[in-house]
PDB file of C-alpha atoms in Angstrom:
ATOM      1  CA  MET U  22       0.105  -0.133   0.057  1.00 40.00           C
ATOM      2  CA  ALA U  23       0.888   3.585   0.141  1.00 43.00           C
ATOM      3  CA  SER U  24       4.224   3.944   2.384  1.00 45.00           C
ATOM      4  CA  ASP U  25       5.889   6.696   4.085  1.00 69.00           C
ATOM      5  CA  PRO U  26       8.541   7.763   1.623  1.00 81.00           C
ATOM      6  CA  LEU U  27       5.698   9.025  -0.390  1.00 85.00           C
ATOM      7  CA  PHE U  28       3.640  10.938   2.271  1.00 89.00           C
ATOM      8  CA  THR U  29       6.113  12.165   4.610  1.00 88.00           C
ATOM      9  CA  PRO U  30       7.926  14.553   2.599  1.00 91.00           C
ATOM     10  CA  ILE U  31       4.467  15.822   1.409  1.00 93.00           C
ATOM     11  CA  PHE U  32       3.289  16.581   4.992  1.00 92.00           C
ATOM     12  CA  GLU U  33       6.779  18.328   5.329  1.00 91.00           C
ATOM     13  CA  ASP U  34       6.555  20.356   2.270  1.00 93.00           C
ATOM     14  CA  HIS U  35       2.850  21.515   3.076  1.00 94.00           C
ATOM     15  CA  PRO U  36       1.773  22.558   6.693  1.00 91.00           C
ATOM     16  CA  GLY U  37      -1.564  22.940   6.384  1.00 92.00           C
ATOM     17  CA  LEU U  38      -1.989  19.728   5.014  1.00 94.00           C
ATOM     18  CA  GLN U  39      -3.783  17.532   7.812  1.00 90.00           C
ATOM     19  CA  ALA U  40      -4.719  14.020   5.989  1.00 90.00           C
ATOM     20  CA  ILE U  41      -4.440  12.400   2.883  1.00 91.00           C
ATOM     21  CA  LEU U  42      -7.264   9.821   1.848  1.00 89.00           C
ATOM     22  CA  LEU U  43      -7.643   7.325  -0.495  1.00 89.00           C
ATOM     23  CA  THR U  44     -10.341   5.550  -1.711  1.00 86.00           C
ATOM     24  CA  ASP U  45     -12.172   2.948  -4.481  1.00 84.00           C
ATOM     25  CA  PRO U  46     -13.953   4.745  -7.192  1.00 81.00           C
ATOM     26  CA  ASP U  47     -17.110   4.381  -4.630  1.00 81.00           C
ATOM     27  CA  GLY U  48     -15.455   6.272  -2.378  1.00 82.00           C
ATOM     28  CA  ILE U  49     -14.789   3.535   0.197  1.00 82.00           C
ATOM     29  CA  LEU U  50     -11.763   4.219   2.338  1.00 83.00           C
ATOM     30  CA  ILE U  51      -8.487   2.465   1.111  1.00 84.00           C
ATOM     31  CA  SER U  52      -5.934   3.867   3.144  1.00 84.00           C
ATOM     32  CA  PHE U  53      -5.636   6.996   5.516  1.00 84.00           C
ATOM     33  CA  LYS U  54      -2.885   8.708   6.185  1.00 87.00           C
ATOM     34  CA  GLN U  55      -2.717  11.998   8.492  1.00 85.00           C
ATOM     35  CA  ARG U  56       0.127  14.505   9.537  1.00 85.00           C
ATOM     36  CA  PRO U  57       2.672  12.460  11.914  1.00 78.00           C
ATOM     37  CA  GLY U  58       2.443  13.702  15.342  1.00 74.00           C
ATOM     38  CA  ARG U  59      -1.049  15.128  15.340  1.00 67.00           C
ATOM     39  CA  PRO U  60      -3.772  14.156  17.441  1.00 59.00           C
ATOM     40  CA  THR U  61      -6.556  12.303  15.542  1.00 55.00           C
ATOM     41  CA  THR U  62      -8.198  14.755  12.790  1.00 51.00           C
ATOM     42  CA  THR U  63     -11.463  15.105  13.411  1.00 53.00           C
ATOM     43  CA  ALA U  64     -13.823  16.450  10.817  1.00 52.00           C
ATOM     44  CA  SER U  65     -16.955  14.489  11.071  1.00 51.00           C
ATOM     45  CA  ALA U  66     -20.459  15.560  12.036  1.00 49.00           C
ATOM     46  CA  SER U  67     -19.836  13.154  14.850  1.00 48.00           C
ATOM     47  CA  GLY U  68     -16.555  14.878  15.547  1.00 50.00           C
ATOM     48  CA  GLY U  69     -15.024  11.424  15.632  1.00 50.00           C
ATOM     49  CA  PRO U  70     -11.879  10.884  13.409  1.00 54.00           C
ATOM     50  CA  ILE U  71     -12.207  11.193   9.773  1.00 55.00           C
ATOM     51  CA  ALA U  72     -11.038   8.143   9.084  1.00 49.00           C
ATOM     52  CA  CYS U  73     -14.217   6.802  10.833  1.00 50.00           C
ATOM     53  CA  ASP U  74     -16.581   8.807   8.833  1.00 64.00           C
ATOM     54  CA  PRO U  75     -17.439   6.881   5.493  1.00 66.00           C
ATOM     55  CA  THR U  76     -19.994   9.403   4.324  1.00 76.00           C
ATOM     56  CA  LEU U  77     -17.163  12.172   3.843  1.00 77.00           C
ATOM     57  CA  THR U  78     -15.475  10.173   0.743  1.00 76.00           C
ATOM     58  CA  THR U  79     -18.600   8.584  -0.420  1.00 78.00           C
ATOM     59  CA  GLN U  80     -20.749  11.831  -0.782  1.00 81.00           C
ATOM     60  CA  LEU U  81     -17.653  13.609  -2.230  1.00 79.00           C
ATOM     61  CA  VAL U  82     -16.991  11.091  -4.849  1.00 78.00           C
ATOM     62  CA  GLN U  83     -20.894  11.043  -5.428  1.00 81.00           C
ATOM     63  CA  ALA U  84     -21.115  14.976  -5.936  1.00 81.00           C
ATOM     64  CA  VAL U  85     -18.403  14.765  -8.429  1.00 79.00           C
ATOM     65  CA  ASP U  86     -20.109  11.876 -10.140  1.00 79.00           C
ATOM     66  CA  LYS U  87     -23.196  14.539 -10.157  1.00 82.00           C
ATOM     67  CA  LEU U  88     -21.040  17.095 -12.120  1.00 80.00           C
ATOM     68  CA  LYS U  89     -19.797  14.750 -14.617  1.00 78.00           C
ATOM     69  CA  ARG U  90     -23.364  13.930 -15.407  1.00 80.00           C
ATOM     70  CA  LEU U  91     -24.166  17.310 -16.057  1.00 83.00           C
ATOM     71  CA  GLY U  92     -21.504  17.104 -18.770  1.00 77.00           C
ATOM     72  CA  MET U  93     -18.310  19.052 -17.057  1.00 74.00           C
ATOM     73  CA  GLU U  94     -15.540  17.712 -18.904  1.00 72.00           C
ATOM     74  CA  THR U  95     -12.800  15.260 -17.407  1.00 73.00           C
ATOM     75  CA  MET U  96     -11.864  17.064 -14.018  1.00 75.00           C
ATOM     76  CA  LYS U  97      -8.327  16.552 -12.513  1.00 80.00           C
ATOM     77  CA  ALA U  98      -9.196  18.333  -9.380  1.00 86.00           C
ATOM     78  CA  THR U  99     -11.963  19.603  -7.159  1.00 86.00           C
ATOM     79  CA  VAL U 100     -12.125  21.683  -4.364  1.00 89.00           C
ATOM     80  CA  CYS U 101     -14.427  21.964  -2.164  1.00 86.00           C
ATOM     81  CA  VAL U 102     -14.355  24.321   1.236  1.00 89.00           C
ATOM     82  CA  GLY U 103     -15.998  23.919   4.549  1.00 84.00           C
ATOM     83  CA  GLU U 104     -16.313  25.518   7.606  1.00 84.00           C
ATOM     84  CA  ARG U 105     -13.005  23.938   9.215  1.00 83.00           C
ATOM     85  CA  PHE U 106     -11.037  22.619   5.927  1.00 87.00           C
ATOM     86  CA  GLN U 107     -10.558  22.190   2.639  1.00 91.00           C
ATOM     87  CA  TYR U 108     -10.900  19.234   0.235  1.00 90.00           C
ATOM     88  CA  ILE U 109      -9.074  18.650  -2.756  1.00 93.00           C
ATOM     89  CA  TYR U 110     -10.159  15.713  -4.525  1.00 91.00           C
ATOM     90  CA  PHE U 111      -8.219  14.043  -7.560  1.00 92.00           C
ATOM     91  CA  SER U 112      -9.291  11.111  -9.589  1.00 87.00           C
ATOM     92  CA  PHE U 113      -6.678   8.592 -10.652  1.00 87.00           C
ATOM     93  CA  SER U 114      -9.260   6.220 -12.756  1.00 80.00           C
ATOM     94  CA  SER U 115      -9.432   3.416  -9.996  1.00 82.00           C
ATOM     95  CA  VAL U 116      -8.537   5.442  -6.935  1.00 88.00           C
ATOM     96  CA  GLN U 117      -9.539   8.641  -5.410  1.00 88.00           C
ATOM     97  CA  CYS U 118      -7.311  11.095  -3.163  1.00 91.00           C
ATOM     98  CA  VAL U 119      -8.553  13.307  -1.125  1.00 91.00           C
ATOM     99  CA  LEU U 120      -6.259  16.269   0.675  1.00 93.00           C
ATOM    100  CA  LEU U 121      -8.100  17.580   3.686  1.00 91.00           C
ATOM    101  CA  ALA U 122      -6.420  21.049   4.557  1.00 93.00           C
ATOM    102  CA  ASP U 123      -6.424  23.821   6.758  1.00 91.00           C
ATOM    103  CA  LEU U 124      -8.418  26.614   5.540  1.00 92.00           C
ATOM    104  CA  ASP U 125      -5.220  28.359   5.435  1.00 93.00           C
ATOM    105  CA  ALA U 126      -3.223  26.379   3.651  1.00 94.00           C
ATOM    106  CA  HIS U 127      -2.294  27.111   0.184  1.00 94.00           C
ATOM    107  CA  MET U 128      -4.587  25.861  -2.271  1.00 93.00           C
ATOM    108  CA  GLY U 129      -2.367  26.187  -5.455  1.00 94.00           C
ATOM    109  CA  GLN U 130       0.333  24.459  -4.176  1.00 95.00           C
ATOM    110  CA  LEU U 131      -1.721  21.327  -2.779  1.00 96.00           C
ATOM    111  CA  LEU U 132      -3.289  21.717  -6.385  1.00 95.00           C
ATOM    112  CA  THR U 133       0.308  20.929  -7.578  1.00 95.00           C
ATOM    113  CA  LEU U 134       0.582  17.383  -5.904  1.00 95.00           C
ATOM    114  CA  ARG U 135      -1.614  15.624  -8.352  1.00 95.00           C
ATOM    115  CA  PRO U 136       1.109  14.599 -10.788  1.00 94.00           C
ATOM    116  CA  ARG U 137       3.466  13.793  -7.405  1.00 94.00           C
ATOM    117  CA  LEU U 138       0.647  11.838  -5.980  1.00 94.00           C
ATOM    118  CA  GLU U 139      -0.319  10.193  -8.988  1.00 92.00           C
ATOM    119  CA  GLU U 140       3.499   8.606  -9.807  1.00 93.00           C
ATOM    120  CA  GLY U 141       3.796   7.491  -6.322  1.00 91.00           C
ATOM    121  CA  LEU U 142       0.436   5.855  -5.728  1.00 90.00           C
ATOM    122  CA  LYS U 143       1.169   3.919  -9.335  1.00 89.00           C
ATOM    123  CA  PRO U 144       1.362   0.704  -7.846  1.00 87.00           C
ATOM    124  CA  VAL U 145      -2.082   1.313  -5.293  1.00 85.00           C
ATOM    125  CA  ILE U 146      -3.906   2.503  -8.711  1.00 84.00           C
ATOM    126  CA  ASN U 147      -2.448  -0.629 -10.627  1.00 84.00           C
ATOM    127  CA  LYS U 148      -3.246  -3.091  -8.155  1.00 83.00           C
ATOM    128  CA  VAL U 149      -6.844  -1.580  -7.558  1.00 80.00           C
ATOM    129  CA  SER U 150      -7.469  -1.500 -11.063  1.00 76.00           C
ATOM    130  CA  THR U 151      -6.678  -5.326 -11.531  1.00 76.00           C
ATOM    131  CA  ILE U 152      -8.722  -6.212  -8.271  1.00 74.00           C
ATOM    132  CA  ALA U 153     -11.950  -4.214  -9.745  1.00 62.00           C
ATOM    133  CA  GLY U 154     -11.038  -6.045 -13.440  1.00 59.00           C
ATOM    134  CA  THR U 155     -11.159  -9.330 -11.891  1.00 54.00           C
ATOM    135  CA  VAL U 156     -14.294  -8.593  -9.732  1.00 51.00           C
ATOM    136  CA  MET U 157     -16.104  -7.327 -12.779  1.00 48.00           C
ATOM    137  CA  LEU U 158     -15.129  -9.869 -15.228  1.00 46.00           C
ATOM    138  CA  ASN U 159     -15.802 -12.916 -12.683  1.00 46.00           C
ATOM    139  CA  PRO U 160     -18.427 -15.136 -14.363  1.00 47.00           C
ATOM    140  CA  ARG U 161     -19.798 -16.329 -10.945  1.00 46.00           C
ATOM    141  CA  MET U 162     -20.785 -12.791  -9.900  1.00 43.00           C
ATOM    142  CA  ALA U 163     -23.522 -13.841 -12.868  1.00 43.00           C
ATOM    143  CA  ASN U 164     -24.808 -16.081 -10.608  1.00 44.00           C
ATOM    144  CA  LEU U 165     -25.423 -13.245  -8.153  1.00 44.00           C
ATOM    145  CA  GLY U 166     -27.640 -11.091 -10.181  1.00 43.00           C
ATOM    146  CA  TYR U 167     -24.634  -8.934 -10.757  1.00 39.00           C
ATOM    147  CA  ASP U 168     -24.950  -7.206 -13.965  1.00 42.00           C
ATOM    148  CA  GLY U 169     -21.919  -5.099 -13.879  1.00 41.00           C
ATOM    149  CA  TYR U 170     -23.525  -1.896 -13.102  1.00 36.00           C
TER     150      TYR U 170
END
């Protein structure tokens, strides 16, 4: 999975970045990495750790999907600003990446992380693509009434 050699320098270079979340295309959490040495980041409505709030990533993925259906062209990044955090969403085909940053974090610098993250996450992206392709092509899924969406 994603390793510290990728994330630690990113956190060091971007002081306002609090967490990096990796999800599958449906927004299901694959990996969560937060700034080293910080207490658990809370951003959920319940006040619990953001990593334990599955609605954050699934709702963000659904919102971006709706934008695509409205005719927006392929989006390289989506930025949402909330009351306490800003969320920067990158889609890398089979893996989605959400950056959780403080409101005063430099958004332009965070947006430039896309190529660095995409390159560093290639093994994860390839693995998730392979797993997803295997599930989609598995003939046993037809017995379960699965129609591939």
